[in-house]
Coordinates of C-alpha atoms and ligand atoms in Angstrom, one line a residue:
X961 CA 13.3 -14.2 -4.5
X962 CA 9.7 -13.5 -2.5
X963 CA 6.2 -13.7 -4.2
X964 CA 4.2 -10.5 -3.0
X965 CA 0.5 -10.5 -3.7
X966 CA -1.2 -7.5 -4.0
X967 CA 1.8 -5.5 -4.6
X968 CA 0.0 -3.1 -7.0
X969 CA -2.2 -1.4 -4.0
X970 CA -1.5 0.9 -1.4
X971 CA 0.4 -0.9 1.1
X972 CA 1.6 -3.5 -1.5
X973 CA 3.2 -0.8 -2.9
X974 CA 4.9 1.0 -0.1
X975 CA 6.1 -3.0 0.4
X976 CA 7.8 -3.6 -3.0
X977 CA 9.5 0.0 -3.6
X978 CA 10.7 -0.4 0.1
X979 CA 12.0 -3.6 -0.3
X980 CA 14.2 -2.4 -3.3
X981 CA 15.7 0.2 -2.0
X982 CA 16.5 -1.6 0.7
X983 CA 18.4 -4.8 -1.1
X984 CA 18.7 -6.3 -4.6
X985 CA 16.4 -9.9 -3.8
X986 CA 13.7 -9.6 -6.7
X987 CA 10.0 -9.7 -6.3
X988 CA 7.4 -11.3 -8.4
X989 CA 4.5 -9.5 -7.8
X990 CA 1.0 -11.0 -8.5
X991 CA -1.9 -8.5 -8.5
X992 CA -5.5 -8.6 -10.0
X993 CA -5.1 -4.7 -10.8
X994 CA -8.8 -4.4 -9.4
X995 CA -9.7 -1.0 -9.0
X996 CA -7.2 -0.5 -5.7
X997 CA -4.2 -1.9 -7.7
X998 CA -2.4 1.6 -9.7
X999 CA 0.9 0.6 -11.3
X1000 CA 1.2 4.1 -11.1
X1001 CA 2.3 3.3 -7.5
X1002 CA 5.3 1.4 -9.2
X1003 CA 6.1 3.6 -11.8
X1004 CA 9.8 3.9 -10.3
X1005 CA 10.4 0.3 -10.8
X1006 CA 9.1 0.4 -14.5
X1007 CA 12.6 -0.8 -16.0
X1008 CA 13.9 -2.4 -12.9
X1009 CA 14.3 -6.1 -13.5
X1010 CA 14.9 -6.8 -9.9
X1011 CA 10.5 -6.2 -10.1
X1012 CA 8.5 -9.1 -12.4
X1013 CA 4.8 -8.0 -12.5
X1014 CA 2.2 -10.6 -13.2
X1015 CA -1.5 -9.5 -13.7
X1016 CA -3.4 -12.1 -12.2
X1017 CA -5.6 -13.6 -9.1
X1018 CA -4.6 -15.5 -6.1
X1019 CA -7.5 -17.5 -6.5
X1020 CA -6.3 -18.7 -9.9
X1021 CA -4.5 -21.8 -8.3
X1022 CA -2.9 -23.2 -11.4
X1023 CA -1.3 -19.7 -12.3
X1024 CA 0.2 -19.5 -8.5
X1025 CA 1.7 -22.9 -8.8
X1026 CA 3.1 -21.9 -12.1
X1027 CA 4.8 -19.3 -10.4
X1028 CA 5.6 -21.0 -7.7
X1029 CA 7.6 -23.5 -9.6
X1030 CA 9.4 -21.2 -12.0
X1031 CA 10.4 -18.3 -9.7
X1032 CA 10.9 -20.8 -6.3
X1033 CA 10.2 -18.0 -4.1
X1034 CA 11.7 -18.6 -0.2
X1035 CA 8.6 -16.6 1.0
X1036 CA 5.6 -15.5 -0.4
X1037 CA 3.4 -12.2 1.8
X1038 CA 0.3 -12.3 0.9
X1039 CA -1.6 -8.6 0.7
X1040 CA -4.3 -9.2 -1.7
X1041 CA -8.0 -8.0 -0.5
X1042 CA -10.7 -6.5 -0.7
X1043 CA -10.1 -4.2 2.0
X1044 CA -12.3 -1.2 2.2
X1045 CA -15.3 -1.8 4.6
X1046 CA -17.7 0.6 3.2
X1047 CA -17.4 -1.5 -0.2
X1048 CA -18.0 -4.3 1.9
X1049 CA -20.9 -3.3 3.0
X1050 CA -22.8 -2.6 -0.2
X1051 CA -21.0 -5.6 -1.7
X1052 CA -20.1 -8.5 0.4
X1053 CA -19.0 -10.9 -2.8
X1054 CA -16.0 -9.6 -3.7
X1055 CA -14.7 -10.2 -0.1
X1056 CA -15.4 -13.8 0.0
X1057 CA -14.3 -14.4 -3.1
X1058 CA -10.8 -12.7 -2.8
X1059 CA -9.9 -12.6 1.2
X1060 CA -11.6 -16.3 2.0
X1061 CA -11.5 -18.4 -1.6
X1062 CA -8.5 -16.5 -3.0
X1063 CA -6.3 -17.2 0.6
X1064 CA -7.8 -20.7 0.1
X1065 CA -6.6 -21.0 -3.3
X1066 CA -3.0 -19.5 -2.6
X1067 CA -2.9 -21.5 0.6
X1068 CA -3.7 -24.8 -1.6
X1069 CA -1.0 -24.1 -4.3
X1070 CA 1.9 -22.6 -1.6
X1071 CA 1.1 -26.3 0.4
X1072 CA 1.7 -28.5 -3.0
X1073 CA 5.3 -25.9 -3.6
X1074 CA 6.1 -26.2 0.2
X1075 CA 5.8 -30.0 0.5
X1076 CA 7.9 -30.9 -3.0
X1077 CA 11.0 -28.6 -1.5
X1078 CA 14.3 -29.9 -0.7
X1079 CA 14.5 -30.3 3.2
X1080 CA 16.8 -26.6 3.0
X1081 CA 14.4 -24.5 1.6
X1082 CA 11.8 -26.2 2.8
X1083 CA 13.1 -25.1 6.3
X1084 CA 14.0 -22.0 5.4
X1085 CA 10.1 -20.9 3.6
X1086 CA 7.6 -18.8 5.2
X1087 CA 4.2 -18.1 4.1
X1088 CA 3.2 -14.4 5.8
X1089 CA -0.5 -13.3 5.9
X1090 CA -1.2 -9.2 6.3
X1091 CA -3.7 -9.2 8.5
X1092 CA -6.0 -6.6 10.3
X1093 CA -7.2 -5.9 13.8
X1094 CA -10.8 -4.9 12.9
X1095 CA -11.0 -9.1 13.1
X1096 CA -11.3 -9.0 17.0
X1097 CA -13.8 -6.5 16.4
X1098 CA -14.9 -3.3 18.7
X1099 CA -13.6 -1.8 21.5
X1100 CA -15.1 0.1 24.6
X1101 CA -12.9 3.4 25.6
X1102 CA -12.0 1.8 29.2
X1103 CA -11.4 -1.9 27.5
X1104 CA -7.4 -2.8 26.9
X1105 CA -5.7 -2.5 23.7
X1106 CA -6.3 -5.7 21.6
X1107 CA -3.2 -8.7 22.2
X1108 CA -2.7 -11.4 20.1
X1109 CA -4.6 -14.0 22.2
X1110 CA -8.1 -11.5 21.9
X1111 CA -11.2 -13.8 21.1
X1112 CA -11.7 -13.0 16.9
X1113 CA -15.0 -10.5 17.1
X1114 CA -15.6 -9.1 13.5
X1115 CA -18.5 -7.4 12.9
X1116 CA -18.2 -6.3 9.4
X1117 CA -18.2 -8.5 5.7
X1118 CA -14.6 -7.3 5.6
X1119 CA -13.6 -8.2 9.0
X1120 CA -15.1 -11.2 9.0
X1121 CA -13.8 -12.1 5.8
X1122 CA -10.4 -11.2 6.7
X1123 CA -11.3 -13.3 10.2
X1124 CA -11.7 -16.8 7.8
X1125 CA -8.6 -16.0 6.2
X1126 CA -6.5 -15.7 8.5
X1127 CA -8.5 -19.1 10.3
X1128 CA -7.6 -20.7 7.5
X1129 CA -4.3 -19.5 7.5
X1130 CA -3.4 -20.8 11.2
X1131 CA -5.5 -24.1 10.1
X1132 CA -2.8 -24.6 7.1
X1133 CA 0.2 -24.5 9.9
X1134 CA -1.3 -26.4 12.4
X1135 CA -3.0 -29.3 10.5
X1136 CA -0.5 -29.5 7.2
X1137 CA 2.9 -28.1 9.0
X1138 CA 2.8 -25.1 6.6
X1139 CA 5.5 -22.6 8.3
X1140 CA 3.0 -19.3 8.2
X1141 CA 3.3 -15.6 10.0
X1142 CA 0.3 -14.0 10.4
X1143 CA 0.4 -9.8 11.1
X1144 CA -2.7 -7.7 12.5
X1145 CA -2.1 -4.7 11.5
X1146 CA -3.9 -1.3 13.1
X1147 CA -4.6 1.5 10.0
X1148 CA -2.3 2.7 8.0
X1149 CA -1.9 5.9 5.9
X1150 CA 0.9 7.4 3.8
X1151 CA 1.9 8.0 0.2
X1152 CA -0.3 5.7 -2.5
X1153 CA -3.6 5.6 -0.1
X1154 CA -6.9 5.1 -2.4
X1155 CA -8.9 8.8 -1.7
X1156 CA -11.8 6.1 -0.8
X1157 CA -10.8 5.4 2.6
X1158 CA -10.5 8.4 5.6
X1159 CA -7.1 10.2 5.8
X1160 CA -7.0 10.6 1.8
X1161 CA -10.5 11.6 0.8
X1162 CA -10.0 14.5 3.7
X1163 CA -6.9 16.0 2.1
X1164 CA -8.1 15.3 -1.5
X1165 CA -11.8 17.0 -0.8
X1166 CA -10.0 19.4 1.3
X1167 CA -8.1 20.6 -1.9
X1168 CA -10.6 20.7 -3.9
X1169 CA -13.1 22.9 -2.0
X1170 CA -15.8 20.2 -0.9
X1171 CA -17.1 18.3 2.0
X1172 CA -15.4 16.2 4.4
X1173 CA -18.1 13.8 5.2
X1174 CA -17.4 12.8 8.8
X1175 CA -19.8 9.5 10.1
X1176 CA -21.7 9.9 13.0
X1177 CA -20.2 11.9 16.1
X1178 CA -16.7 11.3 14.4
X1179 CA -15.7 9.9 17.9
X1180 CA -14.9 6.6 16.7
X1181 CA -11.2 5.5 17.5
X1182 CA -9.0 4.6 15.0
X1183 CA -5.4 3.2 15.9
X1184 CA -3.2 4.7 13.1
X1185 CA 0.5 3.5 11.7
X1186 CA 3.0 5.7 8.9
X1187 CA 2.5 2.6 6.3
X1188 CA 6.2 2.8 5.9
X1189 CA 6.3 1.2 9.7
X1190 CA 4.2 -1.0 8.8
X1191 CA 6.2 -2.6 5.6
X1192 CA 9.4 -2.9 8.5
X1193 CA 7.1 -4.6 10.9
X1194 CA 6.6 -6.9 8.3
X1195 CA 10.2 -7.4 7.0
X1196 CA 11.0 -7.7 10.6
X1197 CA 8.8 -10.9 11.1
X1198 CA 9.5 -12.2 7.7
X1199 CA 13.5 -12.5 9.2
X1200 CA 12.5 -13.1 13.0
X1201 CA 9.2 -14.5 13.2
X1202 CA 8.3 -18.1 14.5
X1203 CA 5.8 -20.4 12.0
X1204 CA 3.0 -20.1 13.4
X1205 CA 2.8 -17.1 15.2
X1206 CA 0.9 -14.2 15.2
X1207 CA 2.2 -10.5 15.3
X1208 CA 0.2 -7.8 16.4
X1209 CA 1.2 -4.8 14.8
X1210 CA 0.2 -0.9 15.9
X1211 CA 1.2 2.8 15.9
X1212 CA 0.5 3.4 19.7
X1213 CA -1.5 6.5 18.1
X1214 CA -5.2 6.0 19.2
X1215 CA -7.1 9.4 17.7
X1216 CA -10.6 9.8 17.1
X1217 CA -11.6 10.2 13.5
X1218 CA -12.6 14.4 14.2
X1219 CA -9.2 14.9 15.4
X1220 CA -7.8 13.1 12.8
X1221 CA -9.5 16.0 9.9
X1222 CA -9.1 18.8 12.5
X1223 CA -5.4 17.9 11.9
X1224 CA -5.7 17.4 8.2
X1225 CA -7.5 20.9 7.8
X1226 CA -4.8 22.3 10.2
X1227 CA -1.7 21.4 8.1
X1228 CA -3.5 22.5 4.9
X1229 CA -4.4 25.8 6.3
X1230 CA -0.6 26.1 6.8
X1231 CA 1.4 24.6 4.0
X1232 CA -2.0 25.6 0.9
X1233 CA -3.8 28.1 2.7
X1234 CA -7.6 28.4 1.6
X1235 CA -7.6 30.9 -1.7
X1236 CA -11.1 32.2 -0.4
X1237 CA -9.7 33.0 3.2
X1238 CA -10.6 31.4 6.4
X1239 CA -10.1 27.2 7.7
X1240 CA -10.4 24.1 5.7
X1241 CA -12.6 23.0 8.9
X1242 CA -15.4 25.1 7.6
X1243 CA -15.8 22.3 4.7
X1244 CA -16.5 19.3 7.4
X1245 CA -19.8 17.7 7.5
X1246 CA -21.2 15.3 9.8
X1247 CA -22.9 12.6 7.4
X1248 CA -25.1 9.2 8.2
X1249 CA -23.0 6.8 10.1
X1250 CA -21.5 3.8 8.6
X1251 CA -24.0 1.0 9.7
X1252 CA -22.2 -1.1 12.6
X1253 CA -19.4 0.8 12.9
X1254 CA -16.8 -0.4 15.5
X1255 CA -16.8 2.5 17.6
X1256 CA -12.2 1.5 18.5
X1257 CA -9.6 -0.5 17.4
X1258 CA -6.5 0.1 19.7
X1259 CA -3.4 -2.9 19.0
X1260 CA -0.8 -4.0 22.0
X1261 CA 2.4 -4.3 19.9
X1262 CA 4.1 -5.4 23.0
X1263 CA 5.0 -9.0 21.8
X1264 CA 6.4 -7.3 18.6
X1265 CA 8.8 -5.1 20.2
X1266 CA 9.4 -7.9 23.1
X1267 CA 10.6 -10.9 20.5
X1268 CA 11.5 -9.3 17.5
X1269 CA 12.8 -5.2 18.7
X1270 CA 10.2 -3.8 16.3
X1271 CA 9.1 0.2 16.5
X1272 CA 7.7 2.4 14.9
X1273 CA 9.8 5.0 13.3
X1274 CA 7.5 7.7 12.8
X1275 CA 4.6 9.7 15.6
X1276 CA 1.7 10.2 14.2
X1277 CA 2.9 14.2 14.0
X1278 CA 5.9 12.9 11.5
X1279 CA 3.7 10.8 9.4
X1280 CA 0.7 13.1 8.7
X1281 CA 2.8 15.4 8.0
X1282 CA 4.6 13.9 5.4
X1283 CA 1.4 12.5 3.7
X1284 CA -0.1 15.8 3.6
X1285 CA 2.6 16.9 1.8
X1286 CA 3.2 13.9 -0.2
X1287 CA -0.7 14.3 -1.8
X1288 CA 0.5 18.1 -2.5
X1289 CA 3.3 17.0 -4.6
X1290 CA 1.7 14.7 -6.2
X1291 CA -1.6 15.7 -7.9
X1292 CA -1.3 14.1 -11.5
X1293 CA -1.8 10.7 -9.2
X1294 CA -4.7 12.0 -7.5
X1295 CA -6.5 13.5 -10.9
X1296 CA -5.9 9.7 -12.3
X1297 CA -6.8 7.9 -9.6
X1298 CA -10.3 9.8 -9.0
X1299 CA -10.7 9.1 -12.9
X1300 CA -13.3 6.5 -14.0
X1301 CA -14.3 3.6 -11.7
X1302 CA -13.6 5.6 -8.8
X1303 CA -16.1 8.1 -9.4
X1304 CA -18.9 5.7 -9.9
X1305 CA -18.3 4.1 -6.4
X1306 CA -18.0 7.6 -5.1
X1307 CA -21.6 8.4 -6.3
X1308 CA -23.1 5.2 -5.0
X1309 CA -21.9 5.8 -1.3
X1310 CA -22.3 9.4 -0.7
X1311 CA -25.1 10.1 -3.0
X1312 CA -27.3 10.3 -0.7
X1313 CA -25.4 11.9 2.5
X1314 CA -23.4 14.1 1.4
X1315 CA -23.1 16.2 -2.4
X1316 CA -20.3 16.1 -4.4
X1317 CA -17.8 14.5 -2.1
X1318 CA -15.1 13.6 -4.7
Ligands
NAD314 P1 -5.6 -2.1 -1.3 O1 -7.1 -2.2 -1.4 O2 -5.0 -0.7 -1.4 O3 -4.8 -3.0 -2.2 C1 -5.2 -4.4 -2.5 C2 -4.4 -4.9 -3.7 O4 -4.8 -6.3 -3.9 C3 -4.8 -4.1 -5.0 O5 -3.6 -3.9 -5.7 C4 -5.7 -5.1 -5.7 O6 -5.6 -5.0 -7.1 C5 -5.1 -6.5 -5.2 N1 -6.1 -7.5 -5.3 C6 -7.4 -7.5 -4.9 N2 -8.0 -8.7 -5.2 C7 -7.0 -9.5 -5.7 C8 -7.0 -10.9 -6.1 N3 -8.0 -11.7 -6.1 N4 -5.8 -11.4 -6.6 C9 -4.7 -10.6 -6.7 N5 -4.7 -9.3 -6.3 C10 -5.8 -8.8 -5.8 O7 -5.3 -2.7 0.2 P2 -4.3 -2.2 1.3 O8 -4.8 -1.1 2.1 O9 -3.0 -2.0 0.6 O10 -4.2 -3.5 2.2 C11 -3.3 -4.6 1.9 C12 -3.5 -5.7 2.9 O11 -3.3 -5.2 4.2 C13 -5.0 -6.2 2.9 O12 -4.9 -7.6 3.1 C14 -5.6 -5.6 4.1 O13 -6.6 -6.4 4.7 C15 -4.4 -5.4 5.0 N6 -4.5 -4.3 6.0 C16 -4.8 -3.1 5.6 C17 -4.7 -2.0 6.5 C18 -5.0 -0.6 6.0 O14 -5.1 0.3 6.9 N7 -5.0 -0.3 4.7 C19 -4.5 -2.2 7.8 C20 -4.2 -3.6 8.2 C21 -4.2 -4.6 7.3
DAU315 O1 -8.0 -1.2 11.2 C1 -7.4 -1.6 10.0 C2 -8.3 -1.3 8.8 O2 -8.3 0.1 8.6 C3 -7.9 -2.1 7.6 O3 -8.0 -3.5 7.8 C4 -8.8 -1.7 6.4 O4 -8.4 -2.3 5.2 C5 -8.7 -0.2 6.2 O5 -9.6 0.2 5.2 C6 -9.1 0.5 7.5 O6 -10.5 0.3 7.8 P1 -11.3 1.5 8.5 O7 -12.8 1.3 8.2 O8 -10.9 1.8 9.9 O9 -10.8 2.8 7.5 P2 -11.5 4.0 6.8 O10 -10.4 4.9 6.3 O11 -12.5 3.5 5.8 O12 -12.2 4.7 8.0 C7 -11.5 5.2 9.1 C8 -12.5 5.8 10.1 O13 -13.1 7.0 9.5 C9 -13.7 4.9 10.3 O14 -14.1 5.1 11.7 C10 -14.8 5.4 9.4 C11 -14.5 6.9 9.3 N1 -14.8 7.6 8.0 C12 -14.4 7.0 6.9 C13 -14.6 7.5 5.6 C14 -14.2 6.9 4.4 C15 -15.5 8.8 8.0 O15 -15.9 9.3 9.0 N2 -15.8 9.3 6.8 C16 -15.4 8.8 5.6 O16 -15.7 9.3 4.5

């Protein structure tokens, strides 16, 4: 079987119900259920006993080696984070504690399992870190896509948390021999995405008649992936991948953020036309920018496709389309998810630019 981490959240998610459909290998899943993790998102595996939940924190070492040693996972993907920059931003903690401490921790108790296996598993396991590219930080329109061998750059408590982890992570393979993958991955959306982060809170506030609060010029360049790509990618370098190395992993879909809502607004206005007439584009706002905002992230996922025949399935006019009409299908999961501690975060970073965002 494989440990996930972080298997409760949005990509997480996508991971585990992909993974099952797609063969019968069971997953532990260890998540903190922090305010990101929804079992919700694995509602369809609820009596499936191919799926063992555990509530619980990568940084609890003792609780990962006891999982380790009872389940004796051949691989363990680790996708527990803090991951939203914003939050970040107002909050650096919970970011060093979960992406630098937390890998440290799991790192710590998957070297202990790793060294005390027989020489064929031992062989055989892979530890495989899910990784971003905002660590090599922020991109001029003329510069080249990021490649794997990019200088590490973050300029955000996020990145740069997510930069130490994944430091560590290489530092755990080349000083102890642990056999690790490492993935840095461009943005995702799809089915399961917290309404916190862009693509989301524009089809959610859309919907329900209120602002779309765009930062700054909205001509920051985001590099966006179907998160379903993304969870293959990852499967792919699980099988393929050498210890050691490092995956970048992209969409080939670079879009500035306006052009990004434009489309949002456009596939509303067709598939839930406004009940009061006229375009959902009349409800974006320009707000305060987000304070050191990487102005584009573009990924090379040359190697990918080179050593390991990795593609996306989806263009980026596939994918939005299917998450527009995945959060139209699904409003009972919206209405809880903007329920309780979602709201209070929602008032603390757009209380003062924007009213009433969600
Ligand atoms: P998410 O915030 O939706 O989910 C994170 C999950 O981790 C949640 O279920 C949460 O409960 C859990 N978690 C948090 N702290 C934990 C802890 N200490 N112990 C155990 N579980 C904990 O995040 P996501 O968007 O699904 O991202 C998953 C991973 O992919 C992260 O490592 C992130 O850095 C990386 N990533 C995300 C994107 C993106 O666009 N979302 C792109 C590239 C890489
Ligand atoms: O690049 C990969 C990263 O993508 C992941 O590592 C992060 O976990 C993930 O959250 C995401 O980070 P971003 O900061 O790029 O995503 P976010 O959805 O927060 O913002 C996307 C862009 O949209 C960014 O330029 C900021 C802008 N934005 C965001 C929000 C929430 C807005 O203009 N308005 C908003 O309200």
């Amino acid at each position: 079987m494989i440990l996930v981490t972080g298997g409760a959240g949005f990509i997480g998610a996508n991971f585990v119900l992909d993974w099952l459909a797609g063969q019968d290998e069971p997953v532990v899943n260890l998540d903190k259920l922090t305010y990101a993790g929804n079992m919700e998102n694995l509602a369809a595996l609820k009596t499936d006993s191919r799926h063992v939940f555990v509530q619980g924190d990568i940084a609890d070492g003792g609780l990962v080696a006891e999982l380790l040693a009872r389940y004796q996972p051949r691989a363990v993907i680790n996708f527990a984070a803090e991951s939203h920059v914003d939050r970040s931003i107002l909050g650096p903690e919970a970011f060093i504690q979960t992406n630098i401490v937390g890998t440290f921790r799991l790192l710590e108790a998957v070297r202990a399992y790793w060294n005390g296996l027989a020489s064929g598993p031992k062989q055989g396991f892979r530890f495989l870190h899910v990784s971003t590219d905002e660590v090599y930080g922020s991109l001029s329109r003329e510069t080249p896509a990021f490649t794997e061998s990019n200088a590490y750059e973050p300029n955000s408590p996020y990145s740069a948390s997510k930069a130490a982890s994944d430091h560590l992570v290489r530092a755990y393979h080349h000083t102890y021999g642990v056999p690790v993958l490492t993935t840095n991955c461009s943005n995702n959306y799809g089915p399961y995405h917290f309404p916190e982060k862009l693509i989301p809170l524009m089809i959610v506030n859309a919907l329900a008649g209120k602002a779309l609060p765009v930062y700054g010029d909205g001509q920051q360049i985001r590099d966006w992936l179907y998160v379903k790509d993304h969870c293959s990618a990852i499967r792919r370098v699980l099988e393929g991948g050498g210890p050691g190395e490092v995956y970048n992993v992209g969409g080939w879909n670079e879009k500035p953020n306006i052009e990004i809502v434009q489309t949002i607004c456009a596939l509303l206005d067709e598939l839930r036309p406004r009940q009061a007439g006229g375009s959902y584009t009349s409800q974006i706002t320009f707000v305060k920018d987000r304070p050191g905002h990487d102005r584009r992230y573009a990924i090379d996922a040359h190697k990918l496709e080179r050593e390991l025949g990795w593609k996306p399935a989806e263009t980026f006019e596939t994918g939005i389309r299917k998450t527009v009409q995945w959060y139209l299908d699904n409003p009972d999961w919206v209405s809880r998810v903007q329920s309780g501690a979602y709201r209070e975060w929602t008032d603390r970073q757009y209380g003062q630019t924007a009213e009433s965002v969600v």
